[in-house]
XYZ file of N, CA and C in Angstrom:
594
model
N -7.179 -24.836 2.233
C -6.511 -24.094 1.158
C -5.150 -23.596 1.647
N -4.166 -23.791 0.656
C -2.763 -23.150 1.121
C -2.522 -22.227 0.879
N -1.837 -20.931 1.623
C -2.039 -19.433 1.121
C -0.760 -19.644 1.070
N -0.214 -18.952 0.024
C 1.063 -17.980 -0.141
C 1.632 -16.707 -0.146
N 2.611 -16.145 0.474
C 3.097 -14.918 0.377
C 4.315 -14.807 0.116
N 4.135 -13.745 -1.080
C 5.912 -13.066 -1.837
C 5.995 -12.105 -1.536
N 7.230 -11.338 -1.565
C 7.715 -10.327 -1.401
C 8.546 -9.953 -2.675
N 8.114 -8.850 -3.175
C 8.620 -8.849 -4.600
C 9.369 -7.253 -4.770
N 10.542 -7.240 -5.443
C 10.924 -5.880 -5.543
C 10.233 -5.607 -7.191
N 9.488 -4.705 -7.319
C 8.879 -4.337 -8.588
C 10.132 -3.575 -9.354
N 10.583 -3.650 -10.661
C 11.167 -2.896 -11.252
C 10.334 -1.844 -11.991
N 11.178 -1.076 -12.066
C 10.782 0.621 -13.160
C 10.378 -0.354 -14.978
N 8.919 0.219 -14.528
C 8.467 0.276 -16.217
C 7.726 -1.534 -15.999
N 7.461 -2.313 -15.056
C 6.924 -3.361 -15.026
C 5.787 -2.993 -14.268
N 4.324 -2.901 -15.219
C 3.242 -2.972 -14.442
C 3.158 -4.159 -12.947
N 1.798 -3.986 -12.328
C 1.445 -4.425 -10.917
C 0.375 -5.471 -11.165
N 0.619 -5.753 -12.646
C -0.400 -7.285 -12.870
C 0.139 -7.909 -13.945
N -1.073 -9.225 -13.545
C -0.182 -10.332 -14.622
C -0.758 -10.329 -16.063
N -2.030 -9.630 -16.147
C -2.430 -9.755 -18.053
C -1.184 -8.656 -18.616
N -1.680 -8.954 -19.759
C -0.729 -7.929 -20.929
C -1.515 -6.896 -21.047
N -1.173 -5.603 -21.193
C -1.278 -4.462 -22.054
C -0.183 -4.015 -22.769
N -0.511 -4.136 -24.513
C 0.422 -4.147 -25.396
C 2.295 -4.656 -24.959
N 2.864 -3.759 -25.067
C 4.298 -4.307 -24.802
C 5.119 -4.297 -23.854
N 4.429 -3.556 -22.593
C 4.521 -3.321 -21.225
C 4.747 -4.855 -20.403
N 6.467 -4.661 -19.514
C 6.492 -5.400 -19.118
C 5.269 -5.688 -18.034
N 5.292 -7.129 -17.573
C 4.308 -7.347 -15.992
C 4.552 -8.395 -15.339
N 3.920 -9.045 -14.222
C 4.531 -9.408 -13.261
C 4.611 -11.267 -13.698
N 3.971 -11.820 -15.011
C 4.311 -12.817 -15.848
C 5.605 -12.632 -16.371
N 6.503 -11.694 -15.883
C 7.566 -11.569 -16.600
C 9.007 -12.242 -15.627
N 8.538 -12.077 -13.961
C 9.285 -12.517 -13.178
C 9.796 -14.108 -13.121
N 11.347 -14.238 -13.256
C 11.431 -15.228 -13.067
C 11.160 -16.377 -11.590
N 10.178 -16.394 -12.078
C 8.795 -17.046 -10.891
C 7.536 -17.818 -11.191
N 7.462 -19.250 -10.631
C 5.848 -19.521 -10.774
C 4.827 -19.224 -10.085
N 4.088 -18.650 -10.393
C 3.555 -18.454 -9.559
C 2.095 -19.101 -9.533
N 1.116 -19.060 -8.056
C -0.125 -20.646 -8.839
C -1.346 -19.538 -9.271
N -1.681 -19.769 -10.054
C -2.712 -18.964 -10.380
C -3.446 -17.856 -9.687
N -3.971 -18.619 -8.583
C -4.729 -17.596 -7.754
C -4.030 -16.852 -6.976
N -2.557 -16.363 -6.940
C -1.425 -15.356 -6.395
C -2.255 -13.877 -7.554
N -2.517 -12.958 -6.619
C -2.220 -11.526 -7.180
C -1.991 -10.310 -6.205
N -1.678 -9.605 -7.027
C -0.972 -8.026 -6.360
C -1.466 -7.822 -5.331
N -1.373 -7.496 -4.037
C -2.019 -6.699 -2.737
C -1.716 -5.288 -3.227
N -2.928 -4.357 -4.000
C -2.300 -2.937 -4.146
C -1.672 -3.040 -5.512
N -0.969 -1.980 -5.632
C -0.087 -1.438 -6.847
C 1.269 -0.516 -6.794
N 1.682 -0.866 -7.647
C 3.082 0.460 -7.938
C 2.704 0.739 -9.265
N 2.770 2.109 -9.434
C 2.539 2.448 -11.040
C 3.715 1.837 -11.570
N 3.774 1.882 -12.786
C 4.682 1.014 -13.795
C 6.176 1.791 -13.582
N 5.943 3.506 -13.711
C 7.295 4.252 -13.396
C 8.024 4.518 -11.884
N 6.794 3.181 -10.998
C 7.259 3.464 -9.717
C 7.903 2.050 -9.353
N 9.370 1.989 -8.550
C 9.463 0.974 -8.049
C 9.738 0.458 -6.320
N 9.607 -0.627 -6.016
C 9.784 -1.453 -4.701
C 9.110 -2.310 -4.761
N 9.021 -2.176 -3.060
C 8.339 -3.561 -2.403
C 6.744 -3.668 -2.704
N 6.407 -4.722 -3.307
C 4.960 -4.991 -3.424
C 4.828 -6.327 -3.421
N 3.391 -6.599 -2.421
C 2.605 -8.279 -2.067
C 2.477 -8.885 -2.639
N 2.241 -10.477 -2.515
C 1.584 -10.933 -4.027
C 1.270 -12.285 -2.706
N -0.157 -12.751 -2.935
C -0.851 -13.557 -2.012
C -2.111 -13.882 -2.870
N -2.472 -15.247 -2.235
C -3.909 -15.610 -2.366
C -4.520 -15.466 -1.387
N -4.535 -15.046 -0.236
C -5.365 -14.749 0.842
C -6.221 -13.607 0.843
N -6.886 -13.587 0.545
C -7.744 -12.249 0.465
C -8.053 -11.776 1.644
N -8.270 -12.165 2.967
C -8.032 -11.445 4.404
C -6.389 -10.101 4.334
N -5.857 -10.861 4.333
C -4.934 -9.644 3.710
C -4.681 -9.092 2.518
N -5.265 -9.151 1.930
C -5.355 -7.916 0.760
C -6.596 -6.785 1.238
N -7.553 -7.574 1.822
C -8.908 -6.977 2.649
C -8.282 -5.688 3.278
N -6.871 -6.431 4.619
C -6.397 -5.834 5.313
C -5.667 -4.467 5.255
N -4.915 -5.009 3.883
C -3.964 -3.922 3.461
C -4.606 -2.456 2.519
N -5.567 -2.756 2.065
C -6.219 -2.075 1.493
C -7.524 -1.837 1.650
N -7.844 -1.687 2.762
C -9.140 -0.674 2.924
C -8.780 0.156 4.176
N -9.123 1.458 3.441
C -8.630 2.494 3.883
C -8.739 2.736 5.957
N -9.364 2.200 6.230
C -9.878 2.592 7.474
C -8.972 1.108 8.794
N -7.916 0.691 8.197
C -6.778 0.313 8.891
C -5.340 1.260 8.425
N -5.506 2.181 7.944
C -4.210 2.872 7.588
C -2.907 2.513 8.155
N -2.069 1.651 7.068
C -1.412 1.162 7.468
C 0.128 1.617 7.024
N 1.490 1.795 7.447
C 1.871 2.609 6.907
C 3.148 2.297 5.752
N 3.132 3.009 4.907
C 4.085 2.882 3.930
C 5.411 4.107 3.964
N 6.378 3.589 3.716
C 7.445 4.495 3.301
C 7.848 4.185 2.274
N 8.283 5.508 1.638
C 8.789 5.772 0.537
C 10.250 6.354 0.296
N 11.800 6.101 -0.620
C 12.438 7.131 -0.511
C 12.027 7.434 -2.102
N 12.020 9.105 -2.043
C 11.693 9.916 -3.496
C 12.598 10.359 -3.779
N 13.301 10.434 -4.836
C 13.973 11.700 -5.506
C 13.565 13.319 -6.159
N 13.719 14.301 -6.164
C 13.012 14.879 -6.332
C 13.891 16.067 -6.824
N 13.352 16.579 -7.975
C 13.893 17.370 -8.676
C 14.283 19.023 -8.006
N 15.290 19.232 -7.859
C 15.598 20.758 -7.140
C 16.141 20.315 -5.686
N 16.524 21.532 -5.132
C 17.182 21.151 -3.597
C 15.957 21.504 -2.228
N 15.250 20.578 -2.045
C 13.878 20.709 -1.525
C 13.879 21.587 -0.555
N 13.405 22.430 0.040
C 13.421 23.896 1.184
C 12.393 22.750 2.462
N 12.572 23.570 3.181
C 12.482 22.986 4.568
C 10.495 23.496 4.895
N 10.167 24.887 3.862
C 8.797 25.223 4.126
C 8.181 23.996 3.068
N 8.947 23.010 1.978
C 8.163 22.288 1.245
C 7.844 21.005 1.962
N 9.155 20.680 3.003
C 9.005 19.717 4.049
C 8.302 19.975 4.971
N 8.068 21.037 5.405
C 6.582 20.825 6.281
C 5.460 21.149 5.844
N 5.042 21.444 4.563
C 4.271 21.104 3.898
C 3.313 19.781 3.780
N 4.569 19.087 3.180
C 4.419 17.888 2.792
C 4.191 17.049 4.142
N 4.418 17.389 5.462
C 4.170 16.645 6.743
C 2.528 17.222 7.312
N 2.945 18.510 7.102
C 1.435 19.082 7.653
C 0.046 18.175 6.708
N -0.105 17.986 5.643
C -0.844 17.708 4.362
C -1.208 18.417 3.554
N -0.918 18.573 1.633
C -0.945 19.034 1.275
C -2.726 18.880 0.210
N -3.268 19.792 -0.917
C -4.313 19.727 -1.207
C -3.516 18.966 -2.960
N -4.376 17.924 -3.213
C -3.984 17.521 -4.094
C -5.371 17.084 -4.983
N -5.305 16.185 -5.911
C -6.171 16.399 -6.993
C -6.510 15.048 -7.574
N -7.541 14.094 -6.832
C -7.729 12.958 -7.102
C -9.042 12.687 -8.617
N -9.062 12.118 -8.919
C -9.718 12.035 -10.405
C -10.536 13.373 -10.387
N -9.975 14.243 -10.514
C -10.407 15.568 -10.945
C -11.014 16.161 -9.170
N -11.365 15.597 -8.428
C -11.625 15.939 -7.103
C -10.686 16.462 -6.307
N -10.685 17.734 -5.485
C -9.503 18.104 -4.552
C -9.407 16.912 -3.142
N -8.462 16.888 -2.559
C -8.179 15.831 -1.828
C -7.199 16.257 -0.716
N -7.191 16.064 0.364
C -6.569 17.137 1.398
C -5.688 15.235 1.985
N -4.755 15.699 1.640
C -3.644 14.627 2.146
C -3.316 14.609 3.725
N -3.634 13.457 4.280
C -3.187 12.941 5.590
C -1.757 13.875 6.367
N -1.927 13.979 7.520
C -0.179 14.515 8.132
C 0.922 13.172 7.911
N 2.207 13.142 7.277
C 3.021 12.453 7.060
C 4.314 12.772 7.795
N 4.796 11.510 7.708
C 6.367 11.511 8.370
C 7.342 12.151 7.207
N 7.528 12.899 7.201
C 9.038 13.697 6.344
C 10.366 13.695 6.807
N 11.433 13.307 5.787
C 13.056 13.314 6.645
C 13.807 13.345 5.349
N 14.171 14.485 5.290
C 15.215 14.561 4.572
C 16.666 13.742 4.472
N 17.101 12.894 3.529
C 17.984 12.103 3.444
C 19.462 13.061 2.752
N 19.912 13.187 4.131
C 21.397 13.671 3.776
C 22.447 13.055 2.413
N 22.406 11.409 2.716
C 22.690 10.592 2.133
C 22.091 9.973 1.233
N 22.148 9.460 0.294
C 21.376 8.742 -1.034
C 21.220 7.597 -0.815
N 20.119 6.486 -0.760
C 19.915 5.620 0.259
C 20.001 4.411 -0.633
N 20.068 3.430 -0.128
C 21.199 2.148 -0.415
C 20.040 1.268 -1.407
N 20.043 2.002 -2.461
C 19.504 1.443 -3.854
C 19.682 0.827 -5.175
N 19.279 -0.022 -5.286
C 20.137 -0.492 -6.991
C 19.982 0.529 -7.882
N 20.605 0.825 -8.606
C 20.533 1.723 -9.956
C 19.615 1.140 -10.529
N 18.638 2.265 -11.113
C 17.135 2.111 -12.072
C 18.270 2.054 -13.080
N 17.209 1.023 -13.765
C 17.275 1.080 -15.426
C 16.187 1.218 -15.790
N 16.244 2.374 -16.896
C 16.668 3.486 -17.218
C 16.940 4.131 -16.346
N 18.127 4.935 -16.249
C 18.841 5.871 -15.014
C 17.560 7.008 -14.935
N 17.235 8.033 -14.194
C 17.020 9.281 -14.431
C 17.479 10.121 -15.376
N 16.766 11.036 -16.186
C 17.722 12.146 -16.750
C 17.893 13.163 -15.634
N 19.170 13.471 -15.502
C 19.882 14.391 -15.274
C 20.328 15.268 -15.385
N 19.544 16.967 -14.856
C 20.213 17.981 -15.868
C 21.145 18.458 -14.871
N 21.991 19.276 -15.829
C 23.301 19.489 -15.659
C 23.074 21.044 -14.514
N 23.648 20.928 -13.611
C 23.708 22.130 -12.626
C 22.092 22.594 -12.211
N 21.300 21.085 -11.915
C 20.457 21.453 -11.149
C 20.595 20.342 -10.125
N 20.491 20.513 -9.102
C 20.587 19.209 -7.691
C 19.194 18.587 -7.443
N 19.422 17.159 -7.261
C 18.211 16.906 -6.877
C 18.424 15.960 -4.950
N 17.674 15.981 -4.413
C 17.426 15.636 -3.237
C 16.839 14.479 -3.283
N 16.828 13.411 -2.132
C 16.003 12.807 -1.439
C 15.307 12.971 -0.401
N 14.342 12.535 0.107
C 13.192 12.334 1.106
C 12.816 11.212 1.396
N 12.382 10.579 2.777
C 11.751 9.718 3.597
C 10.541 9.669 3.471
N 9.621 9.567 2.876
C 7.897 9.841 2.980
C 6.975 9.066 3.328
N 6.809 8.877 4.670
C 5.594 7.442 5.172
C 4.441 8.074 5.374
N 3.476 7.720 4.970
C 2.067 8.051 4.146
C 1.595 6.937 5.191
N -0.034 7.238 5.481
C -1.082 6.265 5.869
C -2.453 6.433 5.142
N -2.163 6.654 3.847
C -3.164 6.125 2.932
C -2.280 6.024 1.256
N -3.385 5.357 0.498
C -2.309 5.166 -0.380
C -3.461 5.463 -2.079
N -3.930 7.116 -1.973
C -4.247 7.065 -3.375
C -3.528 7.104 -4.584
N -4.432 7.298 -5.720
C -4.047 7.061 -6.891
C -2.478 8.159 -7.528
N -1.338 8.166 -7.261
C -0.167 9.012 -8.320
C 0.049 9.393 -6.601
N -0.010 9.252 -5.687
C -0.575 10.183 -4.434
C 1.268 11.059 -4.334
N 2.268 10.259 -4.205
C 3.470 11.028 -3.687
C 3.877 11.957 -4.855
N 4.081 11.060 -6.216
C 4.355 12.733 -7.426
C 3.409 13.861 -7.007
N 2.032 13.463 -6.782
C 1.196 14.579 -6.616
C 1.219 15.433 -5.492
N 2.128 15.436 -4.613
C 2.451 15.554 -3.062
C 3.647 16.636 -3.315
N 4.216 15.871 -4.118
C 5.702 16.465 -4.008
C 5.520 17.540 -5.433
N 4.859 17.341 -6.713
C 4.882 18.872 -7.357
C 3.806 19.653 -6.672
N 2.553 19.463 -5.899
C 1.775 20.369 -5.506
C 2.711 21.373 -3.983
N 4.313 20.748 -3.849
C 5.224 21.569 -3.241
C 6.198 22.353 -3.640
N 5.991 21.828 -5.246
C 6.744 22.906 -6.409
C 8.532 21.848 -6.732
N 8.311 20.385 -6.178
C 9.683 19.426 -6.352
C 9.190 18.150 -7.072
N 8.669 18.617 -8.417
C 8.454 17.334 -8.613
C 9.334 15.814 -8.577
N 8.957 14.768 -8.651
C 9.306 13.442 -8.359
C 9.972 12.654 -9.803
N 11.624 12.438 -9.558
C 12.133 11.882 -10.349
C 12.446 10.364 -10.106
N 12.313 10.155 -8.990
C 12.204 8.519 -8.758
C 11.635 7.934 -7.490
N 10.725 7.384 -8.006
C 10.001 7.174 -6.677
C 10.238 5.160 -6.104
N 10.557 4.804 -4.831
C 10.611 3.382 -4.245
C 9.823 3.502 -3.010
N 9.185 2.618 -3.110
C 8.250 1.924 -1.900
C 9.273 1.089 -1.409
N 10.077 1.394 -0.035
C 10.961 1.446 1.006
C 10.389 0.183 1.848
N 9.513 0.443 2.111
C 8.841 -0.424 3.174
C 7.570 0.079 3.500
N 6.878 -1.417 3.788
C 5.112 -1.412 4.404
C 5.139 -1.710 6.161
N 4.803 -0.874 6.916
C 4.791 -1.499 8.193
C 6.419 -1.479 8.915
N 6.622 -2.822 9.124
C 8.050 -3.228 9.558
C 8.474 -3.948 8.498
N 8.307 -3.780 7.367
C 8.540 -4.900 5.890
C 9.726 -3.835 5.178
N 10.677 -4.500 4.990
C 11.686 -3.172 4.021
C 12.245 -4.574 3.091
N 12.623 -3.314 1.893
C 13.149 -3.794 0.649
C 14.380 -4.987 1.392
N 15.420 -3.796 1.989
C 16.789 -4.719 2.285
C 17.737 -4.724 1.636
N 18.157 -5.631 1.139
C 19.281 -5.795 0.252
C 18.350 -6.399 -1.174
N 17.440 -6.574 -1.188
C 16.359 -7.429 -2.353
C 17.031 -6.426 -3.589
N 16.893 -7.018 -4.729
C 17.649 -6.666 -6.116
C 15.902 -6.289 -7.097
N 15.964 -5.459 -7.895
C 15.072 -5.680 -9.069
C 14.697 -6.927 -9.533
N 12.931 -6.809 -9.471
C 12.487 -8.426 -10.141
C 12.611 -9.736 -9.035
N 13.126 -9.509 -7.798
C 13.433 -10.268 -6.849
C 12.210 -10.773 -6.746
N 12.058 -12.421 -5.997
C 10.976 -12.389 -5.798
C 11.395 -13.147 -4.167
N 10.204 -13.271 -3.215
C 11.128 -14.050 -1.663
C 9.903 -14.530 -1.050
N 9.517 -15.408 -0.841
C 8.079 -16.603 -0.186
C 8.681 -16.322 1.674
N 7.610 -15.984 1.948
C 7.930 -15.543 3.460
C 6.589 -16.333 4.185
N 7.158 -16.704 5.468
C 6.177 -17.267 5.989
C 4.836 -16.327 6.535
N 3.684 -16.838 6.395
C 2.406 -16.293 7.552
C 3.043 -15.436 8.638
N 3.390 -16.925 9.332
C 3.504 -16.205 11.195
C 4.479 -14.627 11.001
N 5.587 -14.589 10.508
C 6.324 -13.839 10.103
C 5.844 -12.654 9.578
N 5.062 -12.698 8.144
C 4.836 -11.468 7.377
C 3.411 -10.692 8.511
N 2.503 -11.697 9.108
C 1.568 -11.156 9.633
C 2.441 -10.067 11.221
N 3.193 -10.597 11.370
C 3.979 -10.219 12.933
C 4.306 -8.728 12.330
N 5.239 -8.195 10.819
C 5.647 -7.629 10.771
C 4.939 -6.363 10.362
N 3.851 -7.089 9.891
C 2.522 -6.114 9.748
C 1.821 -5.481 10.865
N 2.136 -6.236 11.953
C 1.285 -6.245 13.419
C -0.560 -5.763 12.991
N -0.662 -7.216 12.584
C -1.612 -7.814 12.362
C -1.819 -9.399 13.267
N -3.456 -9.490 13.644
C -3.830 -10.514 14.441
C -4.638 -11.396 14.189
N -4.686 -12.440 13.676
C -5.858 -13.409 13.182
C -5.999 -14.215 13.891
């Protein structure tokens, strides 16, 4: 059997699968063929965008998603207000958050405040923007990956989340990749950057 692997930049407002729900874009929408048995490793909610898998190998989807290889993801967030330094170590120490109605005590994370606004295509739809309030960025690499997990991270610190990108998995980063991108990467390669061993 021949496995394939993409590297896909997800856009804002395009679900993380290929059926339809009502008028919601999805990943049948990319200009891409893809062979049938290709699907998502994981998810980005629809209002979240970046880097996300797309493979028929199920050893790595196995890999990437079960919890007990925690593997790591970064994120840059935007985040509404000028974030304080007790919400950043907050958010590093782990905060208590609220998984399908269950409390949930979040992992210790890497936090870094981004001086600079980091080298992103403009969302479409922009953010709204209110007038004479600042908003910040953040670095956020996580080693687990529940359900809403970083909005829920970042208002249970009182900053909620106005734009959220999955940065990079591992040693895997966006790059220069555009919205809707799609990029076929080899095995030896994507497994190396994962530092993963088969």
């Amino acid at each position: 059997m021949k496995y394939h692997y993409f590297l896909i930049y997800k856009p804002f407002g395009m679900m993380s699968q290929f059926s339809r729900e009502g008028d919601k874009a999805t990943l049948a929408d990319l200009s891409f063929d893809f062979a049938k048995d290709v699907y998502p490793v994981g998810r980005l909610d629809a209002d979240s965008e970046g880097l996300l898998f797309l493979t028929n190998d199920t050893f790595l989807n196995n890999r990437l998603l079960n919890p007990k290889f925690k593997h790591q993801r970064t994120y840059f967030v935007q985040v509404d207000g000028q974030i304080t330094d007790t919400a950043l170590k907050e958010l590093q120490k782990g905060v208590k958050i609220s998984i399908d109605g269950k409390p949930h005590q979040t992992l210790p994370a890497k936090v870094e405040l981004l001086v600079n606004e980091p080298p992103l295509p403009p969302r479409t739809p922009p953010i709204r923007v209110r007038q004479n309030i600042p908003t910040s960025w953040i670095a956020l690499t996580l080693h687990e990956g529940k359900n809403r997990q970083v909005r829920r991270m970042t208002a249970a610190v009182g900053f909620p989340t106005l734009r959220l990108v999955r940065w990079a998995i591992e040693d895997i980063k966006l790059g220069t990749m555009q919205p809707a991108e799609v990029v076929e990467v080899e095995k030896e390669w994507l497994f190396k950057k994962l530092k993963i061993n088969r």
